[in-house]
PDB file of C-alpha atoms in Angstrom:
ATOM      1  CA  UNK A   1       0.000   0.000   0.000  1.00 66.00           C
ATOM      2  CA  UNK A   2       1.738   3.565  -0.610  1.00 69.00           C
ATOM      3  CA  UNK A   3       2.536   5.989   1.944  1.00 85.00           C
ATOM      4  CA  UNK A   4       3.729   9.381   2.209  1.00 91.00           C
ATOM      5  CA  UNK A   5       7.394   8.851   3.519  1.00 92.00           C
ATOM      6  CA  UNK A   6       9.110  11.525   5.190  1.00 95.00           C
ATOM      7  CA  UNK A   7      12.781  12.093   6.482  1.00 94.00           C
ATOM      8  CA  UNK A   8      14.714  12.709   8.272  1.00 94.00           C
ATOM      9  CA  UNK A   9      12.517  11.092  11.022  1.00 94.00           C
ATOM     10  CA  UNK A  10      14.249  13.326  13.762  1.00 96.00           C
ATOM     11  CA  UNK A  11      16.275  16.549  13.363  1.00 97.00           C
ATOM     12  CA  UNK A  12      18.205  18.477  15.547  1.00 97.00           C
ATOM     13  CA  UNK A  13      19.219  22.123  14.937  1.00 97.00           C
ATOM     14  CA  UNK A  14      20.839  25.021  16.218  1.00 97.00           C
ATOM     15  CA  UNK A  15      18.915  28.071  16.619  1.00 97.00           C
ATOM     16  CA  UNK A  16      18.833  30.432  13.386  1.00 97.00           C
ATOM     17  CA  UNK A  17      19.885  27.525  11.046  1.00 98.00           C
ATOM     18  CA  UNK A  18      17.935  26.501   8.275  1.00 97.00           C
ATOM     19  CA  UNK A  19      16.306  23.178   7.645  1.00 97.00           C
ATOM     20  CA  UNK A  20      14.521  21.633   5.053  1.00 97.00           C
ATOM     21  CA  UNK A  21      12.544  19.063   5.798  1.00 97.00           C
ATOM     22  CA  UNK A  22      11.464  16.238   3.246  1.00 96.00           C
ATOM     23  CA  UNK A  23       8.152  14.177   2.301  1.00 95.00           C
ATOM     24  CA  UNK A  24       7.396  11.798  -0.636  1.00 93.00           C
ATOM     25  CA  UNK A  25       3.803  12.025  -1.321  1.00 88.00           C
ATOM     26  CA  UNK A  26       1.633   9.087  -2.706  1.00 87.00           C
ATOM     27  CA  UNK A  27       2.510   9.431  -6.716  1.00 84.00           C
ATOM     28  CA  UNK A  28      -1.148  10.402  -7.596  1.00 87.00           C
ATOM     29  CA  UNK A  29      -1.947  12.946  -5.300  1.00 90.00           C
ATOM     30  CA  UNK A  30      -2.597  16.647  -6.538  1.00 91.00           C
ATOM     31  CA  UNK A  31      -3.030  18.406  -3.034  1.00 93.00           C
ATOM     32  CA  UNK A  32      -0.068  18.565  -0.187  1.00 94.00           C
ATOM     33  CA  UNK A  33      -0.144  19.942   3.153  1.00 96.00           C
ATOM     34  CA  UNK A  34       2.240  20.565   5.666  1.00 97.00           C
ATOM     35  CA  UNK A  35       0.884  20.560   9.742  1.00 97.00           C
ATOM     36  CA  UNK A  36       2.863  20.793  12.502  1.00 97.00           C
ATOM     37  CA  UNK A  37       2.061  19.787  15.914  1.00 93.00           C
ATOM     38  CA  UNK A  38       3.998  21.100  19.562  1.00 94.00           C
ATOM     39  CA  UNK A  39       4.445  18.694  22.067  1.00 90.00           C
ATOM     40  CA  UNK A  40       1.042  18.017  23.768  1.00 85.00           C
ATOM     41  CA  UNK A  41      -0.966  20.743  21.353  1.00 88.00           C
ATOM     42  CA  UNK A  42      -3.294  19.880  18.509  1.00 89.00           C
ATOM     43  CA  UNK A  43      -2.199  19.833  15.051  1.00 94.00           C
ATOM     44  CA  UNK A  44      -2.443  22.978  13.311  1.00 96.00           C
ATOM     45  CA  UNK A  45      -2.330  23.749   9.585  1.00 96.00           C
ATOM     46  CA  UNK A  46       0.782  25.551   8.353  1.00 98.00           C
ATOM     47  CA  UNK A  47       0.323  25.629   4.124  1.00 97.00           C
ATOM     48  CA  UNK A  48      -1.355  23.762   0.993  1.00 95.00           C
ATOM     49  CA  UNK A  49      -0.466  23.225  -2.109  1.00 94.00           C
ATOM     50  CA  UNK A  50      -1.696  23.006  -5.270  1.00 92.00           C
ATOM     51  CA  UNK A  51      -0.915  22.771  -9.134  1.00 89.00           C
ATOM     52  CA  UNK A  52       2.700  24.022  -7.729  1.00 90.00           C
ATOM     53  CA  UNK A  53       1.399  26.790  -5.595  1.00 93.00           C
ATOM     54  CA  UNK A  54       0.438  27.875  -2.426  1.00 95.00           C
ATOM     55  CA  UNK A  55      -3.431  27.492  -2.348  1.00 93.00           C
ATOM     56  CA  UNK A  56      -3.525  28.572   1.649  1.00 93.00           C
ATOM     57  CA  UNK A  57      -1.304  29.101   4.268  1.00 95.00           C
ATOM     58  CA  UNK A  58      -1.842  29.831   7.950  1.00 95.00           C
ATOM     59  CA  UNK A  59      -0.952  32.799   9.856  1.00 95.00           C
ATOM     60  CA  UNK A  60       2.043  30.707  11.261  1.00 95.00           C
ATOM     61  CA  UNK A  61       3.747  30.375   8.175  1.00 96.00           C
ATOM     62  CA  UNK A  62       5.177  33.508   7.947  1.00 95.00           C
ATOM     63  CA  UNK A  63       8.369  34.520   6.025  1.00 95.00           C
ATOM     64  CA  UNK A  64      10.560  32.326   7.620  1.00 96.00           C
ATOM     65  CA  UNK A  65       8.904  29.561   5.551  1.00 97.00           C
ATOM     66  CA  UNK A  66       8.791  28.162   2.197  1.00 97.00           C
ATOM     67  CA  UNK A  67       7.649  25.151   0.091  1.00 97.00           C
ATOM     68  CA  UNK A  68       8.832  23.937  -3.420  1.00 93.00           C
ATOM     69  CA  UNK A  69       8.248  20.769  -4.940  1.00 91.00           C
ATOM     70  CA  UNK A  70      11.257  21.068  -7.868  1.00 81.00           C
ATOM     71  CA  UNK A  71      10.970  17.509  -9.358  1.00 80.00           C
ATOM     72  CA  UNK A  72       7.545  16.773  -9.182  1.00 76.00           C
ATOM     73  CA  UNK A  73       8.090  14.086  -6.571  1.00 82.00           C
ATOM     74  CA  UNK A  74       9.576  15.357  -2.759  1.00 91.00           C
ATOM     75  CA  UNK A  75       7.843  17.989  -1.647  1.00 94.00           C
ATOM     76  CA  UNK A  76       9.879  20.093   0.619  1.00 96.00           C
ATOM     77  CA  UNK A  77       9.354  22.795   3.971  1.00 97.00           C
ATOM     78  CA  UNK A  78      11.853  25.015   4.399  1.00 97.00           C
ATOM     79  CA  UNK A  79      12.378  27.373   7.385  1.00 97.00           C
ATOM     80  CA  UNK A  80      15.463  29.548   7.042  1.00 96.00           C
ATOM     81  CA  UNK A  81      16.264  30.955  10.243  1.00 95.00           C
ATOM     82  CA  UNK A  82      14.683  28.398  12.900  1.00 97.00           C
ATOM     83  CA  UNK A  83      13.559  29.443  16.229  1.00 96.00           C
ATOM     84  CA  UNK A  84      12.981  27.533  19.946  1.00 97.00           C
ATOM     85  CA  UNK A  85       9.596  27.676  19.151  1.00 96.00           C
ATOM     86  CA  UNK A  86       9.898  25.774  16.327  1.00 97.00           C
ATOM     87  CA  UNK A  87      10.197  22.364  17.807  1.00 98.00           C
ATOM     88  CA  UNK A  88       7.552  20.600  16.936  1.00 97.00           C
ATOM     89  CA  UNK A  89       6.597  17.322  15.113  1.00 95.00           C
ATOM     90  CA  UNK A  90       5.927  18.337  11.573  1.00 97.00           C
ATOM     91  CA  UNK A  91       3.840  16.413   9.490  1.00 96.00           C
ATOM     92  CA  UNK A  92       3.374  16.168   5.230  1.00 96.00           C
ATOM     93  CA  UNK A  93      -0.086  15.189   3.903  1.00 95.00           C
ATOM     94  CA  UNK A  94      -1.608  14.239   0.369  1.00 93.00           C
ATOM     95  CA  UNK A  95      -4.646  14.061  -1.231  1.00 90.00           C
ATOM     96  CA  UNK A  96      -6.976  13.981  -4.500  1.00 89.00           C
ATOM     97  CA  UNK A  97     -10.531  14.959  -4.620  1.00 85.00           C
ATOM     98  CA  UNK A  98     -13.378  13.500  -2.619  1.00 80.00           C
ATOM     99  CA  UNK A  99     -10.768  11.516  -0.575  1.00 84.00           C
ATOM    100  CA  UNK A 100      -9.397  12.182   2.742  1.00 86.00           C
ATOM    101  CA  UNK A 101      -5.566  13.171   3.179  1.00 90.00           C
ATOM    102  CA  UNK A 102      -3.015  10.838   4.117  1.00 91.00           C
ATOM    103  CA  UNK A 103      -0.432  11.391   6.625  1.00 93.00           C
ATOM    104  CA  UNK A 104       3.626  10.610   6.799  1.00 93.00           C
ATOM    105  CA  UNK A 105       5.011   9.363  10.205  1.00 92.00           C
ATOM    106  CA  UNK A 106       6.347  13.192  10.952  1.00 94.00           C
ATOM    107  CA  UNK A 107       9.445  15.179  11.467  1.00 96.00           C
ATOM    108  CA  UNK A 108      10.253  15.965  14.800  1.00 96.00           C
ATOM    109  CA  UNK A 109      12.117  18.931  14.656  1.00 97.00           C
ATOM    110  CA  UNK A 110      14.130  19.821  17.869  1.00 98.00           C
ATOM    111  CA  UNK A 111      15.812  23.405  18.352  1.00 98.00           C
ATOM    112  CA  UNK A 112      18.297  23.796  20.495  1.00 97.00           C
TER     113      UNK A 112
ATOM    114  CA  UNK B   1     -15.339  31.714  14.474  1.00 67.00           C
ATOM    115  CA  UNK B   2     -15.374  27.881  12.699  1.00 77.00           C
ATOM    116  CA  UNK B   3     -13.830  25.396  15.600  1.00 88.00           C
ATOM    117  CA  UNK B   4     -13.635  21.531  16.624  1.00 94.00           C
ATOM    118  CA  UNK B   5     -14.203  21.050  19.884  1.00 95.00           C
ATOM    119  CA  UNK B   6     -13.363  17.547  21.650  1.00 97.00           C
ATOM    120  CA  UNK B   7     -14.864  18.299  25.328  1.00 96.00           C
ATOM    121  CA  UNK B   8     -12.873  15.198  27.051  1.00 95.00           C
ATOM    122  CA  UNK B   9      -9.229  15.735  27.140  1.00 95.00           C
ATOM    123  CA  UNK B  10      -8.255  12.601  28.960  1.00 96.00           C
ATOM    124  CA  UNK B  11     -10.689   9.515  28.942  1.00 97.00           C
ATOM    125  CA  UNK B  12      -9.808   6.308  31.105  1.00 97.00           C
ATOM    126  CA  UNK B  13     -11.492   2.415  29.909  1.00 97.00           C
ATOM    127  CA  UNK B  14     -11.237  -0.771  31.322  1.00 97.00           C
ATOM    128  CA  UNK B  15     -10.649  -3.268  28.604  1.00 97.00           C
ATOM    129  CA  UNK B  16     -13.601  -4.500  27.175  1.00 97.00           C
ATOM    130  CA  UNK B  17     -15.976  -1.385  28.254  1.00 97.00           C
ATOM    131  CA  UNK B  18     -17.765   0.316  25.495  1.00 97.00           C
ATOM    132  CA  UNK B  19     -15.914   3.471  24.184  1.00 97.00           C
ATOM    133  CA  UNK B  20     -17.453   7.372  23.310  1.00 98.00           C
ATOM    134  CA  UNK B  21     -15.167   9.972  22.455  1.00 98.00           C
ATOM    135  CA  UNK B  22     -17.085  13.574  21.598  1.00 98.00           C
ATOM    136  CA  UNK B  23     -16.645  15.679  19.289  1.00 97.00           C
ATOM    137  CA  UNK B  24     -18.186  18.963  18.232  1.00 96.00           C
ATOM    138  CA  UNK B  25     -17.843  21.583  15.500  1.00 93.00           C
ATOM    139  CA  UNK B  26     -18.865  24.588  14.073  1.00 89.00           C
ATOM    140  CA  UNK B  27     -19.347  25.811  10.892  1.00 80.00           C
ATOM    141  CA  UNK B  28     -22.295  27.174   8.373  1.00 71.00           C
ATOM    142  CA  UNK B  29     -22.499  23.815   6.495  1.00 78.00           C
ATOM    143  CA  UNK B  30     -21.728  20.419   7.206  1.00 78.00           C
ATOM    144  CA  UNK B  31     -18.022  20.178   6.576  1.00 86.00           C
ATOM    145  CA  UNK B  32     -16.560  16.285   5.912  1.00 91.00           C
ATOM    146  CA  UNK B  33     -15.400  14.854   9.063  1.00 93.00           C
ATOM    147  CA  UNK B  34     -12.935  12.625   9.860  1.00 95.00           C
ATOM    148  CA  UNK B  35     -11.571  10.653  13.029  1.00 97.00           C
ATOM    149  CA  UNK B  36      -7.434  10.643  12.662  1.00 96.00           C
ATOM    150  CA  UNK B  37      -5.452   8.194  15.662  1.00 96.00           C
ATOM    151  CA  UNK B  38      -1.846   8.894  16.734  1.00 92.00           C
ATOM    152  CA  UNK B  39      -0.014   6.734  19.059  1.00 88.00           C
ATOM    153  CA  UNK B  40       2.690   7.943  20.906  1.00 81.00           C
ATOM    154  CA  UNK B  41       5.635   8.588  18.715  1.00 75.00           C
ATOM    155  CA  UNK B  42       3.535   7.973  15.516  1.00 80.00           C
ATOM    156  CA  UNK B  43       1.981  10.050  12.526  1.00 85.00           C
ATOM    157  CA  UNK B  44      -2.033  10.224  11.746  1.00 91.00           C
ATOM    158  CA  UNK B  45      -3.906   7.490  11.040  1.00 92.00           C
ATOM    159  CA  UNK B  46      -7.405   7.643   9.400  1.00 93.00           C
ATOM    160  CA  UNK B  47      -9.955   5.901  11.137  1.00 96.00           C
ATOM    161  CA  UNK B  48     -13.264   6.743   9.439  1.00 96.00           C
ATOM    162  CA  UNK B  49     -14.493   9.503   7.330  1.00 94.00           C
ATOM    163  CA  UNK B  50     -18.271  11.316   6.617  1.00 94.00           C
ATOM    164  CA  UNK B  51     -18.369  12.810   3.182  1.00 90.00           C
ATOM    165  CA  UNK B  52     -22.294  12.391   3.154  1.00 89.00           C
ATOM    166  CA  UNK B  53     -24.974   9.766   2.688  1.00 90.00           C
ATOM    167  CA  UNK B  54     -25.338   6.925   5.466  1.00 92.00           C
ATOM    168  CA  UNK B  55     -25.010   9.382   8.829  1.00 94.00           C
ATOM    169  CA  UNK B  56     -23.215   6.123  10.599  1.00 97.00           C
ATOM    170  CA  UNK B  57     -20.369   5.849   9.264  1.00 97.00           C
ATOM    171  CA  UNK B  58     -17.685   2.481   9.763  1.00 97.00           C
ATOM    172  CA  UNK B  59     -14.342   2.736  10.239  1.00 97.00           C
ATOM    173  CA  UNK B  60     -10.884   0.261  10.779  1.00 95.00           C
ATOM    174  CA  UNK B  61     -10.252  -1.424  14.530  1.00 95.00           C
ATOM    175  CA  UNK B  62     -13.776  -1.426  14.956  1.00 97.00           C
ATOM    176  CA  UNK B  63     -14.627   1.924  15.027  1.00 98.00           C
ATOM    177  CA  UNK B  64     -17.806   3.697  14.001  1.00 98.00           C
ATOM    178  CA  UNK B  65     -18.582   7.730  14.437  1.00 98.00           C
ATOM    179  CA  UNK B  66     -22.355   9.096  13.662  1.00 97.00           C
ATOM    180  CA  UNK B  67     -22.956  12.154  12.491  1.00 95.00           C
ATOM    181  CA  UNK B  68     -25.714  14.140  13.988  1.00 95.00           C
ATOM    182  CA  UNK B  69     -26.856  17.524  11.822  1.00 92.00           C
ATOM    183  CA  UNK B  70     -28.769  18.290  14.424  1.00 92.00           C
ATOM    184  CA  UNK B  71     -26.647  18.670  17.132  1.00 93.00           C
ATOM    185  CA  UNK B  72     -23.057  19.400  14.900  1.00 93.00           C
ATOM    186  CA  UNK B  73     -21.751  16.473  16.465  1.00 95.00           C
ATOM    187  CA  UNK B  74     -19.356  13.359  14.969  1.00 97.00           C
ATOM    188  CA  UNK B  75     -18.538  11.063  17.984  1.00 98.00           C
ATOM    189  CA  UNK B  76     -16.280   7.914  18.103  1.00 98.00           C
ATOM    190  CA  UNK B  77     -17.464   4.926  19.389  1.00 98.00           C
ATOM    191  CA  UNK B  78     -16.658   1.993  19.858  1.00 98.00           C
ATOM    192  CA  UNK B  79     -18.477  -1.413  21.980  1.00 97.00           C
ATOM    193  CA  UNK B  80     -15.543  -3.106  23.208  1.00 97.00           C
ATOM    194  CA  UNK B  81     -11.995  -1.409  23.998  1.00 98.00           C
ATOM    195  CA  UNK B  82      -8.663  -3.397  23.471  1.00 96.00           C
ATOM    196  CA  UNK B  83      -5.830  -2.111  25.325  1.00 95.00           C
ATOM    197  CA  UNK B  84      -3.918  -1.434  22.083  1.00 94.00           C
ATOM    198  CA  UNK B  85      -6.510   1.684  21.649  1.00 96.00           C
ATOM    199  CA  UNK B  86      -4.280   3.346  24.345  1.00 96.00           C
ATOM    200  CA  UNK B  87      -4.012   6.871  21.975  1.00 96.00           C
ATOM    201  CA  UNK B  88      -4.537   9.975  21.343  1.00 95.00           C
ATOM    202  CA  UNK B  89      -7.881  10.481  18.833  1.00 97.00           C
ATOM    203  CA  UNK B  90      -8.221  13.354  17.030  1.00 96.00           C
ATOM    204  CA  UNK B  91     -11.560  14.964  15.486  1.00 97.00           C
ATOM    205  CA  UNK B  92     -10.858  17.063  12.031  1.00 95.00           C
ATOM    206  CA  UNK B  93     -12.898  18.815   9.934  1.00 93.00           C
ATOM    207  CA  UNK B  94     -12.718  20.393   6.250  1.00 90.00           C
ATOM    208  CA  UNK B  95     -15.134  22.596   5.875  1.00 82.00           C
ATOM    209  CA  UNK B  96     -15.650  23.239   2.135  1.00 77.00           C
ATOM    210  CA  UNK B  97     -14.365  20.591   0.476  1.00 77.00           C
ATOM    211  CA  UNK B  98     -12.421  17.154   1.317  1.00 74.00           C
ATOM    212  CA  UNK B  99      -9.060  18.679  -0.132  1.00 80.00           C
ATOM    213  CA  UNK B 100      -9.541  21.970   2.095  1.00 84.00           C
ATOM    214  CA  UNK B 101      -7.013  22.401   5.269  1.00 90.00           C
ATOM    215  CA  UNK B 102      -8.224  20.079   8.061  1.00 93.00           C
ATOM    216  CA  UNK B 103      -8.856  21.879  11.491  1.00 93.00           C
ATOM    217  CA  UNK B 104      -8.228  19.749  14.115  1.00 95.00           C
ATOM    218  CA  UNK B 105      -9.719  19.506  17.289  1.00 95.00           C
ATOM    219  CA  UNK B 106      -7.592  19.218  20.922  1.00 94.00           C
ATOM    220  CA  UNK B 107      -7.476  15.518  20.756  1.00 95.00           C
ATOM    221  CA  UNK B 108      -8.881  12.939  23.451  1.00 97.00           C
ATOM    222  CA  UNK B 109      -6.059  11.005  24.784  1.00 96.00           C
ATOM    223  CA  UNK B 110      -7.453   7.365  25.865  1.00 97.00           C
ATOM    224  CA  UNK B 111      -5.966   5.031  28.609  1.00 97.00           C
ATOM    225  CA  UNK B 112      -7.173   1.471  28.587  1.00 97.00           C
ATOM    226  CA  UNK B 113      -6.749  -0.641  31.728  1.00 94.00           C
ATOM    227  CA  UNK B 114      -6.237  -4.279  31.934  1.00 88.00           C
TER     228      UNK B 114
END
């Protein structure tokens, strides 16, 4: 059965680096999403994206982030200049029409 | 303001005791609803989905959720609890279409004794 596959599975930065953090979504899905969720919170909607542009983004992703997905396969989250508050477990979703989105395992990002 | 609200933040089972987890929303139309499961250390897992049709909806582990119009409800349920439902269950909503963001509710983290 396909998956969305992210890596790495657990990152570790310094403060003010960037990161980039990676998903493979299932091959036929149109839609992506990053969420990201802080340890004990809910999950909270960062960004979509759609026919290789942002559709929506939430007032969390603010300049500090980006998405790109350059070969038609990874889809990518960057965030250039990473903050404490950035830890968090950061997941990639996918999805077509009239079906629900599936989830990767998650990122857990960890700023130090 | 459009929300999910899941009233029960922690929810304690013995084993074999019938399960309800709530969960509320709000929104002009009926959204599509879904039931996501993380255990700990884990990503999302779907459960069950409402698009429309049948308001009793089936879902995997033996899960079922009902939607009520009435009362802008979708709650988890489930007759008899095995201890590997010890999770955290999450309510979501999209609420235009099923490729819209989800909103996600608190979560309703279960504990299942022996």
């Amino acid at each position: 059965e396909p998956e969305v596959t992210q890596t790495p599975s657990h990152q570790v930065t310094q403060m003010g680096q960037e990161v980039i953090l990676r998903c493979v979504p299932i091959s036929n899905h149109l839609y992506f999403y990053w969420y990201r969720q802080i340890l004990g919170q809910k999950v909270e909607f960062l960004v979509s994206f759609y026919n290789n542009e942002i559709s929506e983004k939430s007032e969390i992703f603010d300049d500090q982030f980006s998405v790109e997905r350059p070969d038609g396969s990874n889809f990518t989250l960057k965030i250039r200049s990473t903050k404490l508050e950035d830890s968090a477990m950061y997941f990639c979703a996918g999805g077509r029409p009239n079906t629900e989105a599936f989830f990767g395992q998650g990122t857990r990002l960890t700023v130090v | 303001a459009q929300s999910v609200t899941q009233p029960d933040i922690h929810i304690t089972v013995s084993e074999g005791a019938s399960l309800e987890l709530r969960c509320n929303y709000s929104y002009g139309a009926t959204p599509y609803l879904f039931w996501y499961v993380q255990s700990p250390g884990q990503g999302l897992q779907l459960l069950l989905k409402y698009f429309s049709g049948d308001t009793l909806v089936q879902g995997i582990k033996g899960f079922e959720a009902e939607f009520k119009r009435s009362q802008s409800s979708f709650n988890l349920r489930k007759p008899s609890v095995h201890w590997s439902d010890a999770a955290e269950y999450f309510c979501a909503v999209a609420p235009g279409r099923s490729t819209d963001k989800l909103i996600f509710g608190t979560g309703t983290r279960l504990q299942v004794f022996p």
